[in-house]
Every structure is written in structure tokens, then in C-alpha cells.
Short mmCIF file of C-alpha atoms and ligand atoms in Angstrom, two decimals:
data_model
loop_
_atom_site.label_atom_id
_atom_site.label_comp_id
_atom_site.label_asym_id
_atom_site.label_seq_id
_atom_site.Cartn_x
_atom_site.Cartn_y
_atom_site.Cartn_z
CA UNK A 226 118.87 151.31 106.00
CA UNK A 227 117.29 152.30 102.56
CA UNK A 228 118.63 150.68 100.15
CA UNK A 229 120.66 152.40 96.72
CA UNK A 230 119.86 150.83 93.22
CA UNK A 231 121.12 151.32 89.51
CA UNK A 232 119.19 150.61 86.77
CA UNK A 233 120.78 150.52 83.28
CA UNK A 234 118.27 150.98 80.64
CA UNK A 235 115.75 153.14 83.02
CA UNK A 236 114.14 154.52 79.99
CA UNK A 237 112.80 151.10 78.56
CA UNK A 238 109.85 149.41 79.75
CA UNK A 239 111.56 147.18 82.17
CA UNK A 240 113.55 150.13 83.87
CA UNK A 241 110.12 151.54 83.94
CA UNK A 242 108.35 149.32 85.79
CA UNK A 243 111.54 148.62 88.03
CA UNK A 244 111.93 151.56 88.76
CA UNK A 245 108.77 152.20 90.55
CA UNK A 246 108.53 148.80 92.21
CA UNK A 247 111.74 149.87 94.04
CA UNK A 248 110.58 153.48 94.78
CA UNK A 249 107.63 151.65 96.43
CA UNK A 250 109.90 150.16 98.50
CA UNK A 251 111.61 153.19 99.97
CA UNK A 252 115.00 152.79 97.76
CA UNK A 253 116.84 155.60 96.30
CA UNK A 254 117.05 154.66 92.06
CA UNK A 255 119.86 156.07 90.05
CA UNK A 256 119.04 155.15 86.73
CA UNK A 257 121.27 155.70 83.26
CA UNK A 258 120.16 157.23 80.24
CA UNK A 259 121.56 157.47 76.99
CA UNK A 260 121.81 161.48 75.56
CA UNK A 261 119.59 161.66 73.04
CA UNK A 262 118.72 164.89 70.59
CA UNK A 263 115.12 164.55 71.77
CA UNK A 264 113.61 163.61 75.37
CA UNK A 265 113.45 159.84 75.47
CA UNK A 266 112.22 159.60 79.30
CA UNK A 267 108.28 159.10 78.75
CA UNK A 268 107.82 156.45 80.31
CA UNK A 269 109.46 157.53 83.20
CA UNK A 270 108.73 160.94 83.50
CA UNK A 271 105.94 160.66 85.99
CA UNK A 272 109.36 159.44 88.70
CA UNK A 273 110.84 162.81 87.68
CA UNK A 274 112.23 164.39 90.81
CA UNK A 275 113.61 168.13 90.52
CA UNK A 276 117.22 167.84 91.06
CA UNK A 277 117.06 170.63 93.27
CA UNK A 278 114.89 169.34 95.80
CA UNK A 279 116.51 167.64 98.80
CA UNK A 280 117.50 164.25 99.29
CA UNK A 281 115.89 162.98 95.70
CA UNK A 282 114.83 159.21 95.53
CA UNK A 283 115.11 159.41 91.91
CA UNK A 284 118.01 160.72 90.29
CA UNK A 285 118.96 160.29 86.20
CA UNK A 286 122.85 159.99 84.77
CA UNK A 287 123.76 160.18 81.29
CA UNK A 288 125.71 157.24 80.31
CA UNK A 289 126.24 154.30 77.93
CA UNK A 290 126.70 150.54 77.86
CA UNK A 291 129.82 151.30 75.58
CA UNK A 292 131.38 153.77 77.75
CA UNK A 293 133.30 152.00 80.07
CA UNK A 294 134.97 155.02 81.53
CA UNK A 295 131.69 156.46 82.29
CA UNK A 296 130.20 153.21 83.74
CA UNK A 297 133.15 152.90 86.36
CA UNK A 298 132.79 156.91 87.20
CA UNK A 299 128.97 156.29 87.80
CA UNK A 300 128.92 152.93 90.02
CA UNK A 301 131.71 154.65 92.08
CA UNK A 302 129.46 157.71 92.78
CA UNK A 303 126.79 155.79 93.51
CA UNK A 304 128.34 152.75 95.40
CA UNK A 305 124.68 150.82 94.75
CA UNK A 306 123.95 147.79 97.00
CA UNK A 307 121.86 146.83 93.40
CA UNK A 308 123.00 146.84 89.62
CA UNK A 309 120.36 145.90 87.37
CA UNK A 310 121.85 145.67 84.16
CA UNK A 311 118.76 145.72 81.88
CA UNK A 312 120.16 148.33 79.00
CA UNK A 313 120.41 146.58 75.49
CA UNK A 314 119.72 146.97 71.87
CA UNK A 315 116.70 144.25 72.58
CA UNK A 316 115.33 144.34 69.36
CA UNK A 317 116.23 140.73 67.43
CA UNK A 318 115.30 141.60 63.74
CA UNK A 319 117.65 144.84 64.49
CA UNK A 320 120.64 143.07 65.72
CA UNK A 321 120.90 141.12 61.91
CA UNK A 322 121.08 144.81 60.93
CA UNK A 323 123.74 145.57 63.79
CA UNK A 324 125.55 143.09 64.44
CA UNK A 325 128.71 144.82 66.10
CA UNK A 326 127.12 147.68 68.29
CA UNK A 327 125.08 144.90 69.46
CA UNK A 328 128.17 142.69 70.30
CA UNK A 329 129.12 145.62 72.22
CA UNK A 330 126.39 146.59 74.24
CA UNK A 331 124.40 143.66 75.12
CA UNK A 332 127.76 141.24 75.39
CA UNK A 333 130.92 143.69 76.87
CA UNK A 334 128.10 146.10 77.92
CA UNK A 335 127.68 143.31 80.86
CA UNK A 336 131.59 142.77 81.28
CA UNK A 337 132.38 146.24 81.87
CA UNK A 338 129.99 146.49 84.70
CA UNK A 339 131.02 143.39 86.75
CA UNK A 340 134.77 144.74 86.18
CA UNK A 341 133.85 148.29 87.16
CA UNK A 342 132.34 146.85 90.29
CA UNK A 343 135.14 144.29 90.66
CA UNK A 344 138.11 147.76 89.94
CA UNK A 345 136.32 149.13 92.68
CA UNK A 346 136.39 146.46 95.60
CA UNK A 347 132.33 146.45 95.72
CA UNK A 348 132.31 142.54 95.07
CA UNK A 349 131.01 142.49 98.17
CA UNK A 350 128.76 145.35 98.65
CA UNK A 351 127.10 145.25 95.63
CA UNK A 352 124.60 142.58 93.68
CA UNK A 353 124.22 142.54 90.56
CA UNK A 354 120.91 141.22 88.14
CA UNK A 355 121.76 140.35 84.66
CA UNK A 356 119.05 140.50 82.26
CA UNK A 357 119.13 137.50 80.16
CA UNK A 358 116.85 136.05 78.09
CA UNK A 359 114.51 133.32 76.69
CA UNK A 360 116.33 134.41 73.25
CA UNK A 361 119.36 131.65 74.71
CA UNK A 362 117.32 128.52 73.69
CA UNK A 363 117.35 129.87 70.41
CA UNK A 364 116.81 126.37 68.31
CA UNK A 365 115.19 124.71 71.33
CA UNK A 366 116.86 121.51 72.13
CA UNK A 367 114.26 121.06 75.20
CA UNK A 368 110.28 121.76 75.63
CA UNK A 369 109.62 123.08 78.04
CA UNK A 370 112.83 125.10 78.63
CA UNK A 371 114.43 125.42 82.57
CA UNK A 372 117.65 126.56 83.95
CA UNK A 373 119.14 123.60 82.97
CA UNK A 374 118.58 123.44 79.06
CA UNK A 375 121.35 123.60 76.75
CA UNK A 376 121.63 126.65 74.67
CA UNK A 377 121.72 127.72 70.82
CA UNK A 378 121.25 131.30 69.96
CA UNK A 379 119.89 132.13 66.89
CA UNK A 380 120.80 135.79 66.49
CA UNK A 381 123.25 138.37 66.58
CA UNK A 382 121.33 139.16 70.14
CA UNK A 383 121.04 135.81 71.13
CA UNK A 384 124.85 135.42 70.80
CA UNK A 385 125.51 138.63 72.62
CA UNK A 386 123.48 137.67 75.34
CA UNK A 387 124.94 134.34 75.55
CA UNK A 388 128.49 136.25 76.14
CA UNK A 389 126.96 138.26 78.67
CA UNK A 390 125.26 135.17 80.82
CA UNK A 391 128.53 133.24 81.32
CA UNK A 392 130.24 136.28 81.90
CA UNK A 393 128.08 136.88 84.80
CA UNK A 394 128.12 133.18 86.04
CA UNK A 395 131.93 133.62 85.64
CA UNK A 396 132.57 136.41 88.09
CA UNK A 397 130.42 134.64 90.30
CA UNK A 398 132.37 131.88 90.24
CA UNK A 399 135.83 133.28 90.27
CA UNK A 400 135.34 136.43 92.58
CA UNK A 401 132.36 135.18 94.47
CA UNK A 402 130.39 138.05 93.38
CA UNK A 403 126.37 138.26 94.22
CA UNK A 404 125.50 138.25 89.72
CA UNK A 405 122.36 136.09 88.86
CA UNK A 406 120.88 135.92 85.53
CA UNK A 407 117.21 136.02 84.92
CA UNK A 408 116.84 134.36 82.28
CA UNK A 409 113.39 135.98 81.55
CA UNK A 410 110.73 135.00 78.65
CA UNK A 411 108.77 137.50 76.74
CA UNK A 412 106.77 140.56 78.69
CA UNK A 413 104.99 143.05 77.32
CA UNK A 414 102.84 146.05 78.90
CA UNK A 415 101.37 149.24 77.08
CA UNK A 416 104.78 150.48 77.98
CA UNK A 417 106.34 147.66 75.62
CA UNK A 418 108.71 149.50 72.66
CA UNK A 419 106.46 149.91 69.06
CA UNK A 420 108.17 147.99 67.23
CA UNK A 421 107.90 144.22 69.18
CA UNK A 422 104.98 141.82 67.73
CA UNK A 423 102.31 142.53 71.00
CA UNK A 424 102.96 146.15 70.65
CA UNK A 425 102.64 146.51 66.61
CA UNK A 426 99.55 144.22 67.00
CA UNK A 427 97.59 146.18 69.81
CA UNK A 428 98.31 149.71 68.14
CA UNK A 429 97.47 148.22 64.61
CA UNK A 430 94.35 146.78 65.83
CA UNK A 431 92.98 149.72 67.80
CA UNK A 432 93.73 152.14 64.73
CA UNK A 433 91.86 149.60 62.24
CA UNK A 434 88.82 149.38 64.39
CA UNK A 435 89.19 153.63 64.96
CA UNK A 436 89.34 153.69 61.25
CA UNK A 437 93.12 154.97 61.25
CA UNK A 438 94.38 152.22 59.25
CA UNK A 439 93.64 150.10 57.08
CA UNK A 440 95.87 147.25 57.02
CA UNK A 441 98.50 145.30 59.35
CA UNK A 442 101.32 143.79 57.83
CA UNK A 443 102.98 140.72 59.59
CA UNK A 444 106.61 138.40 59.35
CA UNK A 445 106.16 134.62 60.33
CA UNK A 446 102.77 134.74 62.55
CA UNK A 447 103.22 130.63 63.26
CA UNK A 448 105.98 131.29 65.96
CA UNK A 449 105.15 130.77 69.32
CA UNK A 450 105.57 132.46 72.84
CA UNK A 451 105.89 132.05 76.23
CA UNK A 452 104.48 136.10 76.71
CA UNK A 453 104.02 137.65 80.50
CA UNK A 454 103.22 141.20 81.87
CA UNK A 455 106.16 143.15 82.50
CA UNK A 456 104.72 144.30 85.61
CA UNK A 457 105.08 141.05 87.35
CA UNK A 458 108.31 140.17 85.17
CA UNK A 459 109.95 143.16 87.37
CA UNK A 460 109.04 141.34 90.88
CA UNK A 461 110.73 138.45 89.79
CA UNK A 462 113.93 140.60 89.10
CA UNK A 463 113.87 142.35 92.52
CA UNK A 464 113.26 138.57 94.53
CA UNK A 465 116.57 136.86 92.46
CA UNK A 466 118.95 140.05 93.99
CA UNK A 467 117.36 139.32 97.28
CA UNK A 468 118.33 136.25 97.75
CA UNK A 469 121.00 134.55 100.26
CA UNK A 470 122.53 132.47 97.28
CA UNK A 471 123.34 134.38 93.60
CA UNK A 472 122.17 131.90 91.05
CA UNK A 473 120.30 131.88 87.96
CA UNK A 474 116.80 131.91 87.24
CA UNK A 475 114.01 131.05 84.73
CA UNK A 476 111.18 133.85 84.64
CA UNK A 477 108.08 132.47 82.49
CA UNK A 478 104.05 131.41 82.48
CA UNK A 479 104.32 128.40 81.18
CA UNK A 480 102.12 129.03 78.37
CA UNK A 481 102.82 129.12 74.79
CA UNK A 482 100.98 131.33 72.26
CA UNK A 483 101.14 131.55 68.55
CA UNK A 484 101.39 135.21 67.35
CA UNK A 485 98.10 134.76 65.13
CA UNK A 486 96.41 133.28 68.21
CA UNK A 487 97.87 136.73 69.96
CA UNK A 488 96.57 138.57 66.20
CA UNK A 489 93.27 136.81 67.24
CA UNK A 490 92.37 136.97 70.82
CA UNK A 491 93.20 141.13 70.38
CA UNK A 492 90.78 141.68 67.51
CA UNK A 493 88.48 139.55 69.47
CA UNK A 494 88.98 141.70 72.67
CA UNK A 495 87.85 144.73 69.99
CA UNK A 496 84.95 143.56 68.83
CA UNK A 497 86.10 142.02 65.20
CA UNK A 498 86.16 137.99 64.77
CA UNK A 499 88.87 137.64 61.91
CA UNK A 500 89.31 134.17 60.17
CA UNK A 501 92.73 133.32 58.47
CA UNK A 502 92.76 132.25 54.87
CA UNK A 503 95.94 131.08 52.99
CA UNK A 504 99.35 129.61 53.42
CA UNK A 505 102.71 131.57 53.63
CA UNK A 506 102.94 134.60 52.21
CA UNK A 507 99.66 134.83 50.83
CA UNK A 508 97.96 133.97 54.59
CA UNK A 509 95.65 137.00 54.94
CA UNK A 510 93.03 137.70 57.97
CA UNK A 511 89.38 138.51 56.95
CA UNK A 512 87.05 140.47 59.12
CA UNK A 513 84.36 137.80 59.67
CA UNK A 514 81.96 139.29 62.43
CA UNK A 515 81.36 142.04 63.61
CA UNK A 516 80.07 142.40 67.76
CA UNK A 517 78.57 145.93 67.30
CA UNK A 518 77.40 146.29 70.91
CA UNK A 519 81.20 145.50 72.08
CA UNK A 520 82.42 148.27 69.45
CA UNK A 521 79.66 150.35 71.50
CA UNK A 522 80.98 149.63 74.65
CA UNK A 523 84.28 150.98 73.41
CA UNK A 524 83.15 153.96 73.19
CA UNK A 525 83.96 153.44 69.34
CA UNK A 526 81.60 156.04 68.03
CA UNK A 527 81.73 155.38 63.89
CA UNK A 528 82.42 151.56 63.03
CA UNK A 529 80.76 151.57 59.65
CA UNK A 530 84.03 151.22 57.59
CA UNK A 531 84.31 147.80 59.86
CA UNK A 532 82.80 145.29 56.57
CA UNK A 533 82.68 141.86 56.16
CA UNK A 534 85.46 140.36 54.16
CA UNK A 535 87.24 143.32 54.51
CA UNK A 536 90.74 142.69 54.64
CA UNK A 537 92.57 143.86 57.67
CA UNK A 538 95.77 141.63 57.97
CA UNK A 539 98.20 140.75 55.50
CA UNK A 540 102.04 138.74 55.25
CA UNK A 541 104.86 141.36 54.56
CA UNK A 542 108.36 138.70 53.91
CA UNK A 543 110.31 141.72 55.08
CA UNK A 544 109.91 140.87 58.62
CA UNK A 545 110.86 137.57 58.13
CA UNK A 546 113.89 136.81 60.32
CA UNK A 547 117.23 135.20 58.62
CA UNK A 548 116.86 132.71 61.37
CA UNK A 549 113.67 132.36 63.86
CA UNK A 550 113.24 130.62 67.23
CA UNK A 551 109.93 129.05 66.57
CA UNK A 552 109.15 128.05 70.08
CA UNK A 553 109.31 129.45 73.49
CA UNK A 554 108.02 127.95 76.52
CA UNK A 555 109.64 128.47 79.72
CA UNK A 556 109.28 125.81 82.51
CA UNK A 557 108.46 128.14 86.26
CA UNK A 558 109.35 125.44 88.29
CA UNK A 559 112.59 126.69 90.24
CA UNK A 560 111.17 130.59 90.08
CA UNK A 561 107.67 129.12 91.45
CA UNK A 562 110.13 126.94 94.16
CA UNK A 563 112.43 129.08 95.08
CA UNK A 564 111.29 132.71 94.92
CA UNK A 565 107.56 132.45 95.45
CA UNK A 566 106.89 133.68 92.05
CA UNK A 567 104.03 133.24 90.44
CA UNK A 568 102.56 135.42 87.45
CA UNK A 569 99.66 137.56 88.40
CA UNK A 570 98.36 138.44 84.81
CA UNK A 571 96.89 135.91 82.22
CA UNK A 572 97.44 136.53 78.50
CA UNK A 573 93.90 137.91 78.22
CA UNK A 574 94.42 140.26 81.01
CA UNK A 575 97.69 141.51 79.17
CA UNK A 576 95.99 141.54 76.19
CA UNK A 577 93.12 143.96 77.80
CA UNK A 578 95.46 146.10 79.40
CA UNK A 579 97.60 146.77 75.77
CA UNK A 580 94.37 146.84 73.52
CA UNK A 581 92.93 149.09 76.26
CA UNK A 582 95.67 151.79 76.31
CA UNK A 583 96.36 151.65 72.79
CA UNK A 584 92.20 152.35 71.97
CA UNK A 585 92.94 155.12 74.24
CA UNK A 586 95.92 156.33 72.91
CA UNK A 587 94.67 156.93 69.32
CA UNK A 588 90.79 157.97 70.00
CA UNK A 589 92.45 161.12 71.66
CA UNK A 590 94.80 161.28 68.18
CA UNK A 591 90.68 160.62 66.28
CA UNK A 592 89.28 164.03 68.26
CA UNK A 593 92.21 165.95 67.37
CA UNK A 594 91.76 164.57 63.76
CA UNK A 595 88.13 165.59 64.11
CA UNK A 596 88.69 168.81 65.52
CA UNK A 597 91.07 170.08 62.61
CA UNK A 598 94.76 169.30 63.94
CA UNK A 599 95.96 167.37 61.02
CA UNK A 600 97.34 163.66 60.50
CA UNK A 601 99.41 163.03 63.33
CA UNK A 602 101.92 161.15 62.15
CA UNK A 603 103.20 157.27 63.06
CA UNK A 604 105.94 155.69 62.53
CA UNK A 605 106.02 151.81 62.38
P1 NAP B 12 113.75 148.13 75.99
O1 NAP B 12 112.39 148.66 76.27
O2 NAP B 12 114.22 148.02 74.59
O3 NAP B 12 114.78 149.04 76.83
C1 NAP B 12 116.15 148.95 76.61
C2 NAP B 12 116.82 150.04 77.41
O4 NAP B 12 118.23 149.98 77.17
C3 NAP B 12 116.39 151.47 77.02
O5 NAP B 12 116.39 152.27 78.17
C4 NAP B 12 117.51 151.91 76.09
O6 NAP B 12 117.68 153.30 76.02
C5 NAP B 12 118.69 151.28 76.80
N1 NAP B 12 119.90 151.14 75.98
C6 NAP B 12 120.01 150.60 74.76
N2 NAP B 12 121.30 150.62 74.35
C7 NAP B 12 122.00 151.20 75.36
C8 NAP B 12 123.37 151.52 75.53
N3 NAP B 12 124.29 151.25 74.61
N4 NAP B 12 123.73 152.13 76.69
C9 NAP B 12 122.81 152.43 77.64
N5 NAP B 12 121.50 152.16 77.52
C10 NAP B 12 121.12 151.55 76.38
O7 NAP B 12 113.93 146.68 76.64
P2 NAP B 12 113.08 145.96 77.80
O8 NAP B 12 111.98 145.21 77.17
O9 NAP B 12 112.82 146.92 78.87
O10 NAP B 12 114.13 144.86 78.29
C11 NAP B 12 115.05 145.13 79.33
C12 NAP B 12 116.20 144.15 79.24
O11 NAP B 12 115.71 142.80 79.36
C13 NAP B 12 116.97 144.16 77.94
O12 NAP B 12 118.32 143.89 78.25
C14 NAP B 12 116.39 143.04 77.13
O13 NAP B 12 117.32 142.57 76.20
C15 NAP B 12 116.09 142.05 78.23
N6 NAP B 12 114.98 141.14 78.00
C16 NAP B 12 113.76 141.61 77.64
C17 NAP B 12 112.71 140.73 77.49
C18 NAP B 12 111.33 141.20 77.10
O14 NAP B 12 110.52 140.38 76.69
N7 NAP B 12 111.02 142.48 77.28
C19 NAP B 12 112.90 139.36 77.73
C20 NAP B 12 114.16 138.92 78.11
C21 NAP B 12 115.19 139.82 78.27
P3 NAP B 12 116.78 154.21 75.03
O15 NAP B 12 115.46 154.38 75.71
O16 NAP B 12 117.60 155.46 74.93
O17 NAP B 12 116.67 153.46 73.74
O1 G4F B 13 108.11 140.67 69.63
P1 G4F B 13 109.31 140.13 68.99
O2 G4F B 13 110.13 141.07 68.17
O3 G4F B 13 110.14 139.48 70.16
P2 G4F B 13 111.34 138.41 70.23
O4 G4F B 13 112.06 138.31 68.96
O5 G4F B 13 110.75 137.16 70.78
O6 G4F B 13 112.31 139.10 71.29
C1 G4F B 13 111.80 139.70 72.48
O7 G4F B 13 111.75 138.73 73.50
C2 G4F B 13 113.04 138.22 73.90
C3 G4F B 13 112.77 137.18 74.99
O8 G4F B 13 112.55 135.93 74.39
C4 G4F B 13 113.88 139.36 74.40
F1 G4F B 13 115.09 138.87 74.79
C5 G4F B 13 114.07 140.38 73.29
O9 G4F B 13 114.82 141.48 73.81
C6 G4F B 13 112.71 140.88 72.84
O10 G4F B 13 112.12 141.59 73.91
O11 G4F B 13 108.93 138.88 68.05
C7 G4F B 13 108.21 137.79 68.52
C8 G4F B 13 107.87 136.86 67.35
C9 G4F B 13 109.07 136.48 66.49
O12 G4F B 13 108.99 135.11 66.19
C10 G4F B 13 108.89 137.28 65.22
O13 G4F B 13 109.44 136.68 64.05
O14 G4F B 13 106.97 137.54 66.48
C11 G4F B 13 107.38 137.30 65.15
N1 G4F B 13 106.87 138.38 64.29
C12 G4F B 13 106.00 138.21 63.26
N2 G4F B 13 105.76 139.37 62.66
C13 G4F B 13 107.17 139.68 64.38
C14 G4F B 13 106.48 140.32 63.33
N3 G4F B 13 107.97 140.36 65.22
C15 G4F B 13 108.06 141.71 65.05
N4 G4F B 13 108.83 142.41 65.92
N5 G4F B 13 107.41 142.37 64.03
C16 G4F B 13 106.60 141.72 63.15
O15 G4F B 13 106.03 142.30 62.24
#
């Protein structure tokens, strides 16, 4: 029998790349989607089935993390044999900013679906994925970090979060539910929201080198990450739901970057060798080389305004968190062990595939600029 999943947060990256892992697989999807005033399903229009076409594999409900009415009405509808909770204001800086609606979603967001599914006797029908986070370890207290490392959040997020991963291992343990938290590290993918550090850094870089702008301005660049691909980050979510036992899971590489080493390596991947120069606040990055046959290979037709000692990089205190988590770096062991999971991309590789897109992305945006079509406009 084909199987029946729901997948909050279908519209982010994650939901994106879920969702077509399990279409590959010959399960119906039922994903929820917030209303919004102007389409927000990009990244997962390509999955779009006409509603009117028979038996749909794909099929799209509004609905909110906050509603719980709504939630209940849509589980029952769908009685899925798979919840994968992934919708959540995800953005760390943003959650100092909204504190409450964060509280809501990402923490009672997660209670109101294991009591929706509890209200409506599918404890044991349906499993349920949890998607919690690397954000947990918050003021590390371990290095590496594994399932078994004490936690201390660090942000309105992390706190949320924290609510909604003993929730999870609470109905698990008093109603014997099927809920497992992955308890994933960082992943990013050209489909990775604007605004995280990989993202701003691959679209800044490819619109320098383009000649689209001029400057990229950075919080604390020393913190370090354990960063994946989201592509094999959404494997690991589908292997924790099948297994025989519901229990909780680390999802990382096992390597640790610095953001200016992630700064670097993309610039590098471009063509442009920057060196770092001052402490702090006044820490800028230089453009010390230029590889003009790599530029050329690019297909990066005018790279004059590319000068030595130009400066391209540049510490903005406003991105400065109230409180940082300095280090992440996961330990794979039980993942590796248990599920058979092993990363498929290197950093490099991820870095290629965002850098890659992102050139793409904005030399169509330089030929319309060429062509007449005006400034098209970016929002950071
Ligand atoms: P994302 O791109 O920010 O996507 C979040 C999704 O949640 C979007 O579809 C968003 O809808 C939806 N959403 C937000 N608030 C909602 C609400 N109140 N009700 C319903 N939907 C809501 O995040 P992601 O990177 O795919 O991450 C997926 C999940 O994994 C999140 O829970 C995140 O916290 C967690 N996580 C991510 C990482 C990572 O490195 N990516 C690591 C560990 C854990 P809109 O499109 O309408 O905004
Ligand atoms: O890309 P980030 O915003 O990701 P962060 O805070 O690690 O959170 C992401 O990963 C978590 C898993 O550990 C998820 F749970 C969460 O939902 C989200 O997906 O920032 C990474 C680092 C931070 O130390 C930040 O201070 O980059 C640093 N940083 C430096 N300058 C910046 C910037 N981050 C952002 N977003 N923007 C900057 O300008």
C-alpha cells in the first residue's frame, strides 16, 4: 500500500526537498501552507498537481502552526501514516525580535499536533518526525555534540525548540506514540531562505563578482558550523520514521566550519582570493587575486571592476546576535550506526552547487539589466 504523508512547512526548503524524496517513492504528500497575500510556493511549484486531475499525489492545504482547530480538521482528513512537522519561524536573529509568535509556533506548534493525532486515536497509525535542531546545544557543554549531550539554548528559538523536543519524547513515552526527533545540524541548498549566513554569502558573492554589488556586510564571522546539504539532510528524516523503534536522532557531517572560512572557500570557488585584515568590527576582506581564466570559465563576461585591494566584505554589529552559539559540531555516530546514513555532499560540493545557482540566478537579472529592464530590485 502507498503510503500518505504530511508535511508542515512544505513551502521551505526542507518541505521542498521532502517532498520530492517521498513522491519518488510512490507516496501521496499533503503538505500545509500558510495563506499568504502573494504566492509563496516557488520552490515547490514544479510538484504542482491540478486539483482537478484524478487521484493527485500532491495535494496543498492552507493551514497554520497556531491554528489548532485547523491542524486537528486537516490530520483527520488526511489520516497520514507520516507527520513531518518541519513548519517554524527558523530564523534565530528573528526570534530575539519575536519572541512570543515564536513560542507559539515552533514550541505549542509541535504540541498541538501530537494532541490532534492523540484526539483522534491515530497513536497508532500514524508516526510522527519532529524537526529539532543543533540550535539545543546552544552554549555547548560537549564537543563533539551526540544524542546524549546536555542542552542550553541560547535563543528565543532554541528555547522553543527545546519545548517542542521533550514534548515529543513525552508522548512517546506516555502514549507510546511512533515521535522521534531529528535533532538535525545546519543544511543549506540553493533552495536555503535569503536571509541565513550560506545563502546571504553565495548571492552576495555572485552579485560582487557580476558587478551587482559592491559590498557584503557580515555579524560575528568567527562562529563555527557543522553545515550539510539539505538534500541528504531529508533522507535522514524519511529513515528515523521508518524505523521499528521511535527514538531520537543526531543528523550532522562531523565537520566544523568557520563562516569566514565558508566567506572564503565561496569567493575562492568564483575566482577572487580575499585576505582578511582587522579585528572585530573593523575586520574587512580585501580582494587579493584575481584567477581571470576561472572568471572566464564562468561565463563572467566583464570582470574589470574586480581590483586589487578593493574592498568587498565588511563587519555590520547589527547582525550581531544578543547571545551566539559559537560552535557546532555534531557527532554521526548513532545516525551512521543505526540508519545507514552517511552524507553524500562535502562542503565544497555544497558550496558549488549554491555559488553555482546563485551566478545563475543574477547573470539572467545582468541581461535583463543590459537589455533595458531596469534595476530589479533585492531585498536583503
Ligand atoms: P524554512 O525554509 O524557514 O521553512 C519553514 C517553513 O515553515 C516554511 O514553509 C514556512 O512557511 C513554514 N511556517 C513558518 N511558520 C509557520 C506557521 N506558523 N504555520 C505553518 N507554517 C509555518 O526552514 P527549513 O530550513 O526548511 O527548516 C525546516 C525545519 O527544520 C524548521 O522547523 C527548522 O526550524 C528546522 N531545522 C532547520 C535546520 C536547517 O539548518 N535548515 C536545522 C535544524 C532544524 P512560509 O514559506 O509561508 O514562510
Ligand atoms: O545561517 P544562520 O542564520 O543559522 P543558525 O543561526 O545557525 O540557525 C540555522 O541552523 C539551525 C541549526 O543549527 C536551525 F535550527 C535554524 O533554524 C537555522 O536554520 O547563522 C549561522 C551563523 C551564526 O553564528 C550567525 O551569528 O552565522 C552567523 N552570522 C554572521 N553574519 C550571520 C551573519 N548569520 C546571518 N543569518 N546573517 C549574517 O549576516
Amino acid at each position: 500500500m502507498a503510503k500518505t504523508a504530511l508535511i508542515t512547512g512544505v513551502t521551505g526548503q526542507d518541505g521542498a526537498y521532502l517532498s520530492e524524496l517521498l513522491l519518488s517513492k510512490g507516496y501521496t504528500v499533503h503538505g500545509l501552507k500558510r495563506r499568504s497575500s502573494l504566492f509563496n510556493t516557488d520552490r515547490i511549484d514544479h510538484l504542482y498537481e491540478d486539483p482537478h486531475v484524478n487521484d493527485p499525489k500532491f495535494i496543498l492545504h492552507y493551514g497554520d502552526l497556531t491554528d489548532s482547530m485547523n491542524l486537528t480538521r486537516i490530520i483527520q482528513e488526511v489520516q497520514p501514516d507520516e507527520i513531518y512537522n518541519l513548519a517554524a519561524m527558523s530564523h534565530v536573529q528573528v526570534s530575539f525580535e519575536m519572541p512570543e509568535y515564536t513560542a507559539n509556533a515552533d514550541g505549542i506548534g509541535t504540541l498541538r499536533i501530537l494532541e490532534a493525532v492523540r484526539l483522534l486515536g491515530l497513536t497508532k497509525k500514524t508516526k510522527i518526525y519532529q524537526a529539532s535542531t543543533s540550535e539545543l546545544y546552544g552554549l555547548v557543554q560537549q564537543v563533539p555534540q551526540s544524542e546524549k549531550t546536555p542542552f542550553y539554548p541560547r535563543s528565543p528559538y532554541a528555547v522553543a525548540k527545546m519545548y517542542a523536543y521533550w514534548i515529543t519524547v513525552n508522548y512517546r513515552e506516555a502514549y507510546g506514540m511512533f515521535a522521534s526527533n531529528g535533532i538535525l545540524f545546519n543544511h543549506e541548498s540553493p533552495l536555503r531562505g535569503e536571509t541565513f549566513v550560506t545563502r546571504k554569502i553565495t548571492r552576495a558573492a555572485a552579485k560582487i563578482v557580476l558587478g551587482l554589488q559592491d559590498c557584503l556586510y557580515m555579524g560575528n564571522i568567527d562562529s563555527q558550523r557543522d553545515w550539510g546539504h539539505a538534500k541528504d539532510y531529508v533522507e535522514a528524516m524519511y529513515l528515523i520514521l521508518q524505523q521499528e523503534v521511535s527514538e531520537d536522532f543526531v543528523i550532522a557531517t562531523g565537520v566544523t566550519t568557520r563562516v569566514r572560512e565558508f566567506i572564503r572557500k565561496t569567493f575562492a570557488f568564483l575566482g577572487i582570493e580575499l585576505t582578511f585584515t582587522g579585528v572585530e568590527e573593523n575586520e574587512v576582506g580585501t580582494i587579493s587575486a584575481v584567477d581571470t581564466a576561472r572568471i572566464a570559465e564562468l561565463g563572467i563576461a566583464n570582470g574589470e571592476h574586480l581590483k586589487l585591494g578593493t574592498t568587498v566584505l565588511k563587519i555590520d554589529p547589527r547582525y550581531y546576535r544578543p547571545t551566539e552559539v559559537d560552535l557546532l559540531i555534531g557527532n554521526p555516530g548513532k545516525c551512521d550506526e543505526k540508519l545507514g546514513w552517511k552524507p553524500k555532499h562535502t562542503l565544497d560540493m555544497l558550496i558549488e552547487d549554491m555559488a553555482t545557482s546563485d551566478l545563475r540566478l543574477f547573470q539572467k537579472d545582468q541581461l535583463l539589466l543590459k537589455e533595458g529592464f531596469g534595476v530589479l530590485n533585492y531585498f536583503e
